[in-house]
Short mmCIF file of C-alpha atoms in Angstrom, two decimals:
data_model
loop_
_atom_site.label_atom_id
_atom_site.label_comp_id
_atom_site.label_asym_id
_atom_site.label_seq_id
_atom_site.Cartn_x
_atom_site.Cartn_y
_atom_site.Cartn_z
CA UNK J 1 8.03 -1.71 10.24
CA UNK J 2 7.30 -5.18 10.86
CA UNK J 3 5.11 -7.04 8.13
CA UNK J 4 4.75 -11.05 8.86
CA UNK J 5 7.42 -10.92 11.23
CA UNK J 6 9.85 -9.38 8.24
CA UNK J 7 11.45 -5.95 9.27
CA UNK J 8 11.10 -3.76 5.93
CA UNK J 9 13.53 -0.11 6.54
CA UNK J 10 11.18 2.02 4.75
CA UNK J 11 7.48 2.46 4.73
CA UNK J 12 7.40 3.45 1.22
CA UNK J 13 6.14 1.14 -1.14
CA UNK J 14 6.18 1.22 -4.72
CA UNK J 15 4.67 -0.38 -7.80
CA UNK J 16 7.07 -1.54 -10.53
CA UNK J 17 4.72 -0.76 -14.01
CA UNK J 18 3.99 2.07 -16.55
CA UNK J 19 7.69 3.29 -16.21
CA UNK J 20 9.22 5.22 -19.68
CA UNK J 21 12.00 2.84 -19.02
CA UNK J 22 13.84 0.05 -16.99
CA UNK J 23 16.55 3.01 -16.15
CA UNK J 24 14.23 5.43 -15.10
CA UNK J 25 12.19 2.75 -12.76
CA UNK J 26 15.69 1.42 -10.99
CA UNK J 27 16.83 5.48 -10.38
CA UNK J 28 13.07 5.97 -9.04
CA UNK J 29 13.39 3.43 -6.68
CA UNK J 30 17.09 4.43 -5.83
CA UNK J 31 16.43 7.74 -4.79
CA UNK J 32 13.06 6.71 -3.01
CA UNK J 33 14.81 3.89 -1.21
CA UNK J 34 11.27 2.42 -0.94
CA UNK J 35 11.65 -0.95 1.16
CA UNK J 36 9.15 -3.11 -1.33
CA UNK J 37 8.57 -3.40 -4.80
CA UNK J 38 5.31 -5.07 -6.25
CA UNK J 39 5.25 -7.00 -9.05
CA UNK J 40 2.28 -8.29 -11.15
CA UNK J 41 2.36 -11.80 -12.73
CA UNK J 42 0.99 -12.97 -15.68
CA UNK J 43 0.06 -16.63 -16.88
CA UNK J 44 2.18 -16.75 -19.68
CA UNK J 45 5.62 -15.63 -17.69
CA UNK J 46 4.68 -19.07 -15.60
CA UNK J 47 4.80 -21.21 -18.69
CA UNK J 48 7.65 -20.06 -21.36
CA UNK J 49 8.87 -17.83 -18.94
CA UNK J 50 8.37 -14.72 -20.83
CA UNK J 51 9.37 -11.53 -19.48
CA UNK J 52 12.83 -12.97 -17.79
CA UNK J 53 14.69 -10.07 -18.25
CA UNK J 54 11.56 -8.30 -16.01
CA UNK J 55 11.82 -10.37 -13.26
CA UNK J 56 15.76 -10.02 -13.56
CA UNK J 57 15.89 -6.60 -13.20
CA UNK J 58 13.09 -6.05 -10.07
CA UNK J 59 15.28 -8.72 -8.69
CA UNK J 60 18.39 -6.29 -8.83
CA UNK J 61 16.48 -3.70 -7.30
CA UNK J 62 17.44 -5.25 -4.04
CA UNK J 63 14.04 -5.07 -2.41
CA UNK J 64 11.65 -6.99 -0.83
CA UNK J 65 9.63 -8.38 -3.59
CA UNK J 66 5.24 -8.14 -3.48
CA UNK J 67 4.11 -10.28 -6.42
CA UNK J 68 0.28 -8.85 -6.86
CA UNK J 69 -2.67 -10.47 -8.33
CA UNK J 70 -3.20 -7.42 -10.67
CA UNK J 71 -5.96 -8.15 -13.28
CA UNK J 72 -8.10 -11.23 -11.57
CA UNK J 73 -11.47 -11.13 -11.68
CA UNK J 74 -12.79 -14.34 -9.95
CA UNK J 75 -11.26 -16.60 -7.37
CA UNK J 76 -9.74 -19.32 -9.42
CA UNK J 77 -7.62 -16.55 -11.34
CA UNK J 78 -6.22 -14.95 -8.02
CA UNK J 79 -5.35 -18.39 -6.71
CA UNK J 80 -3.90 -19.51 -9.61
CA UNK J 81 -1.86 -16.46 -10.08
CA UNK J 82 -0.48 -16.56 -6.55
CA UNK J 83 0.40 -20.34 -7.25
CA UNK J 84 2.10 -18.92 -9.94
CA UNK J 85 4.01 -16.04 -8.29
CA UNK J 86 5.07 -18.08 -4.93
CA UNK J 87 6.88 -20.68 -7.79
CA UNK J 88 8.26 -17.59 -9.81
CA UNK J 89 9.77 -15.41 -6.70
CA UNK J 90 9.96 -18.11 -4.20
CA UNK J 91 7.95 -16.57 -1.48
CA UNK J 92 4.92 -16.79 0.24
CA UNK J 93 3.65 -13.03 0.24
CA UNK J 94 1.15 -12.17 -2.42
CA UNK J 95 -0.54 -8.96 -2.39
CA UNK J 96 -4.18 -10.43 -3.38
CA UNK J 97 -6.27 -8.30 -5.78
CA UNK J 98 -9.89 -10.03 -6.41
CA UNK J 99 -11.67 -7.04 -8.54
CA UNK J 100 -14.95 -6.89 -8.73
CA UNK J 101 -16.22 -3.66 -10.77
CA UNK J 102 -14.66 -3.26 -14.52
CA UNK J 103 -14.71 0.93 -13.90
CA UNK J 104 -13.52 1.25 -10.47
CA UNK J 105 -11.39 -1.54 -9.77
CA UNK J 106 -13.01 -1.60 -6.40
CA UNK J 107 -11.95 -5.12 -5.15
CA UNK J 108 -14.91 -7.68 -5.13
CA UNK J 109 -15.54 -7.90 -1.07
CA UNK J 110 -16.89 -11.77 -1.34
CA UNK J 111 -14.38 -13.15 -3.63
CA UNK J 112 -11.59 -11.39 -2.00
CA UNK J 113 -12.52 -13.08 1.57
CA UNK J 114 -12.75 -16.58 -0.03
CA UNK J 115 -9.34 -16.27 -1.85
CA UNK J 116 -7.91 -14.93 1.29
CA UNK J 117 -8.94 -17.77 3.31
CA UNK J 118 -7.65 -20.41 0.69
CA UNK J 119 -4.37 -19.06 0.04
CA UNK J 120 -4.13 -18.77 4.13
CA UNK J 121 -4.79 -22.04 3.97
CA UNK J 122 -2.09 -22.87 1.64
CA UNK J 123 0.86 -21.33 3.66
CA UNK J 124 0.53 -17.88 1.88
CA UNK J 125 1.24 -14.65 3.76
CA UNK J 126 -1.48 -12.64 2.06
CA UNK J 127 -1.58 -8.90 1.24
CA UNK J 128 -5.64 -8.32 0.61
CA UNK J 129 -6.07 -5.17 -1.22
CA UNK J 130 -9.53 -3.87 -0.26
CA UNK J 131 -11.81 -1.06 1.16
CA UNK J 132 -12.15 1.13 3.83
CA UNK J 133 -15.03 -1.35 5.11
CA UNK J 134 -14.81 -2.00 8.31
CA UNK J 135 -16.91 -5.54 8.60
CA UNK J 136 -15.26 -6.28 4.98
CA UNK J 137 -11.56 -5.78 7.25
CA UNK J 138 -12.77 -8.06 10.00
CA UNK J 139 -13.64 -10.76 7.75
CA UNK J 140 -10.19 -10.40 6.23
CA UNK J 141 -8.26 -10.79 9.47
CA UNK J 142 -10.89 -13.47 10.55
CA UNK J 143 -9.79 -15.38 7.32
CA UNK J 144 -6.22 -15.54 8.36
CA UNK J 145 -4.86 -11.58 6.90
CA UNK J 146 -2.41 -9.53 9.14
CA UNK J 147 -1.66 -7.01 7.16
CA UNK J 148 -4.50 -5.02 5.48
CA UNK J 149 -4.23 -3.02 2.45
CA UNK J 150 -7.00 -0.48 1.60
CA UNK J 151 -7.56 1.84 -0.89
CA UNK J 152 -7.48 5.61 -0.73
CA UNK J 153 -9.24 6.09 -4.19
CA UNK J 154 -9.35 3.84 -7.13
CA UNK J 155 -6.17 2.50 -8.80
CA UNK J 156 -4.61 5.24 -11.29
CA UNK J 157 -6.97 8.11 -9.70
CA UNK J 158 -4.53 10.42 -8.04
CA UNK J 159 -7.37 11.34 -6.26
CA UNK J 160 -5.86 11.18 -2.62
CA UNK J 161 -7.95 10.09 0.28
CA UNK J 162 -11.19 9.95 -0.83
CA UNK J 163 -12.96 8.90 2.44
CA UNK J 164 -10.87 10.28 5.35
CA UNK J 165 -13.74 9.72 7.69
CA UNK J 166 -13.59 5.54 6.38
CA UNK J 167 -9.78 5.38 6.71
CA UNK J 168 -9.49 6.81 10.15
CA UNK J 169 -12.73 4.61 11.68
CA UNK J 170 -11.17 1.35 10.34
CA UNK J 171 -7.23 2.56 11.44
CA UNK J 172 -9.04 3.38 14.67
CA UNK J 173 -10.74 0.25 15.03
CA UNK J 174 -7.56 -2.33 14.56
CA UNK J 175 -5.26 -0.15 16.24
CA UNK J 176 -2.77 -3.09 15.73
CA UNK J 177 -3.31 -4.35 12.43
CA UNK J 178 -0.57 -3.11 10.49
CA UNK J 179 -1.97 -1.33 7.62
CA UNK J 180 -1.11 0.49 3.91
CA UNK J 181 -3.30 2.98 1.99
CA UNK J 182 -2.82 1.49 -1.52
CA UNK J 183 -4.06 3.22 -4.29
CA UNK J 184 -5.36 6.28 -5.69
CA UNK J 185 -2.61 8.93 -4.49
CA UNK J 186 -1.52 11.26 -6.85
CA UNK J 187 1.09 13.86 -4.32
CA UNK J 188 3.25 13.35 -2.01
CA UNK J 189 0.81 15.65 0.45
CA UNK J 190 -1.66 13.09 0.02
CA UNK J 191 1.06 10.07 1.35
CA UNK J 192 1.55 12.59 4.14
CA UNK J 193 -1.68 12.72 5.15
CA UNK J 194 -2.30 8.92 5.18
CA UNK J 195 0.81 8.87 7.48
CA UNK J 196 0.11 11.54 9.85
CA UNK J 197 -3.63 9.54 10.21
CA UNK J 198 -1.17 6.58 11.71
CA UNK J 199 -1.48 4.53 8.36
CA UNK J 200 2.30 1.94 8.40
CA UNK J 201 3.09 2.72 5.15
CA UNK J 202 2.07 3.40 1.55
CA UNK J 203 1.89 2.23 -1.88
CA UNK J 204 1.30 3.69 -5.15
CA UNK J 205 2.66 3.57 -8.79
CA UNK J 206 0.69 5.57 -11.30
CA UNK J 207 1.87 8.54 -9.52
CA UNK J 208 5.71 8.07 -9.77
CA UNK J 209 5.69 6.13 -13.16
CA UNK J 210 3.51 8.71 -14.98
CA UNK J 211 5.31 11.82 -13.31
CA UNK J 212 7.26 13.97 -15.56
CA UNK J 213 10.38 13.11 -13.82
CA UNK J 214 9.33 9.93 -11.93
CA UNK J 215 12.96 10.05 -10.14
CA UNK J 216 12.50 13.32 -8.82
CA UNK J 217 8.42 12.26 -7.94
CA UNK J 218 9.71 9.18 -5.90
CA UNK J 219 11.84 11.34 -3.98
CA UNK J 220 9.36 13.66 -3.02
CA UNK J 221 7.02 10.99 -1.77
CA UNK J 222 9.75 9.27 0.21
CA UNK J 223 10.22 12.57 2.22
CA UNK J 224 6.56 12.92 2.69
CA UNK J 225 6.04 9.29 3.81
CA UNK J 226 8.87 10.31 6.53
CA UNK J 227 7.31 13.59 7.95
CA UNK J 228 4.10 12.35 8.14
CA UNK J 229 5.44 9.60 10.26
CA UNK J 230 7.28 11.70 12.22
CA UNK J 231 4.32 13.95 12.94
CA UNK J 232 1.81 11.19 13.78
CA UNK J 233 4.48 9.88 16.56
CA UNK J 234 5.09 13.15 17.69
CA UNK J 235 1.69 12.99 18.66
CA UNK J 236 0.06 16.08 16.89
CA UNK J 237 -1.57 18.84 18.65
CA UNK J 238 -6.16 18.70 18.59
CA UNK J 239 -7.51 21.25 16.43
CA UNK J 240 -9.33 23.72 17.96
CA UNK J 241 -12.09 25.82 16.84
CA UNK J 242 -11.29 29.55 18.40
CA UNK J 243 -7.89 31.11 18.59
CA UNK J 244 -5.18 31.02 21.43
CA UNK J 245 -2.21 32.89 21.42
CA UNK J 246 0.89 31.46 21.38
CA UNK J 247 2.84 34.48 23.21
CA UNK J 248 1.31 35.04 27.07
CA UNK J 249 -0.07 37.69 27.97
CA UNK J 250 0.63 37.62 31.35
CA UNK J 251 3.66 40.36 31.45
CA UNK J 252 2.32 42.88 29.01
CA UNK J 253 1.83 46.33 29.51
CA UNK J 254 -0.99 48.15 29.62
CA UNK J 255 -1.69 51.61 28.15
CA UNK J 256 -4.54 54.03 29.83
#
């Protein structure tokens, strides 16, 4: 999987919060072998450098780093915090998270567009977490995105794929674009399914971190992730809507 021109091995991604403990988050993403970790950044950890031994141990995780804009609510705060985050991890990808509704999370379409195009602007290699909106997707790529990010229910859900019809009309419509259902999935079915629909890869946290053995949880979803895109390149079989037999009948005997 190619993302801005950097190959990533896996197409597993995984969030880095909410674990019971730093032990339990570096054996979840040991046995997941998930190729990117994301990491959200807060304004304080820019100025007295709080939560060093956090950003020491994703570091030793030996992953491709995604510092996220988790928690903005305007413009200025997701450009700041990606300021912020390129300084902190010295790199120019920032998974950009512009939210716009205090219940959903569902990402604030106008906002996110405007912070996309500035931090495009700035060199940034941008990450937009958004909807299934297929206009809201062009405007994304138009402001300078190549990788989009959309949701397959809100964040911390479990929910799955809400809107299966959404995600395969915009996958459909930017066959090229790569893309990564973040959000909302609570079993490793549900990754599956978002593969097998051609989807690059997938994200999630809530659903490892809260697990009752998050280990064990990562695992499973790293498997799924890998026969679902096995299946979609094996190029799946159209359902049909009457039988067929699978053994001919051409051959058989016939009793009178």
């Amino acid at each position: 999987m190619r993302l801005y021109e950097t190959e990533i091995a896996s197409r597993l991604m995984l969030g880095t919060a909410q674990y019971p403990s730093p032990a339990v988050l570096t054996e979840a993403f040991r046995r997941s072998a998930a190729g990117i970790a994301t990491v959200s950044v807060r304004r304080e950890a820019g100025h007295e450098r709080a939560g060093a031994a956090f950003w020491g141990l994703v570091r030793d995780l030996r992953v491709t780093l995604l510092p996220n804009t988790a928690g903005c609510h305007s413009v200025r705060e997701a450009v700041t915090t990606a300021q912020m985050a390129r300084e902190l991890f010295d790199t120019p990808w920032i998974k950009l998270e512009v939210i716009g509704h205090a219940d959903t999370l569902q990402p604030d379409p106008f906002g996110l567009v405007e912070a996309a195009r500035i931090l495009t602007d700035e060199g940034f290699q941008v990450f937009p977490y958004t909807t299934e909106d297929v206009v809201l997707a062009g405007r994304l790529l138009d402001a300078g995105c190549e990788v989009l990010m959309p949701w397959g229910a809100p964040i911390g859900t479990g929910l799955g794929l809400t809107n299966i019809y959404g995600l395969r009309t915009l996958r459909a419509q930017f066959p090229q674009v790569p893309m990564v259902v973040d959000a909302g999935l609570g079993l490793p079915s549900q990754a599956a399914m978002a593969m097998e629909m051609g989807f690059d890869a997938v994200l999630l946290n809530t659903a490892v971190a809260k697990a009752g053995d998050p280990a064990r949880m990562a695992e499973g979803f790293a498997r799924a992730v890998q026969a679902g895109r096995l299946a979609f390149e094996a190029d799946p079989m159209e359902p049909r809507d009457m039988a067929a037999p699978s053994t001919p009948v051409i051959g058989m005997a016939f009793l009178e």
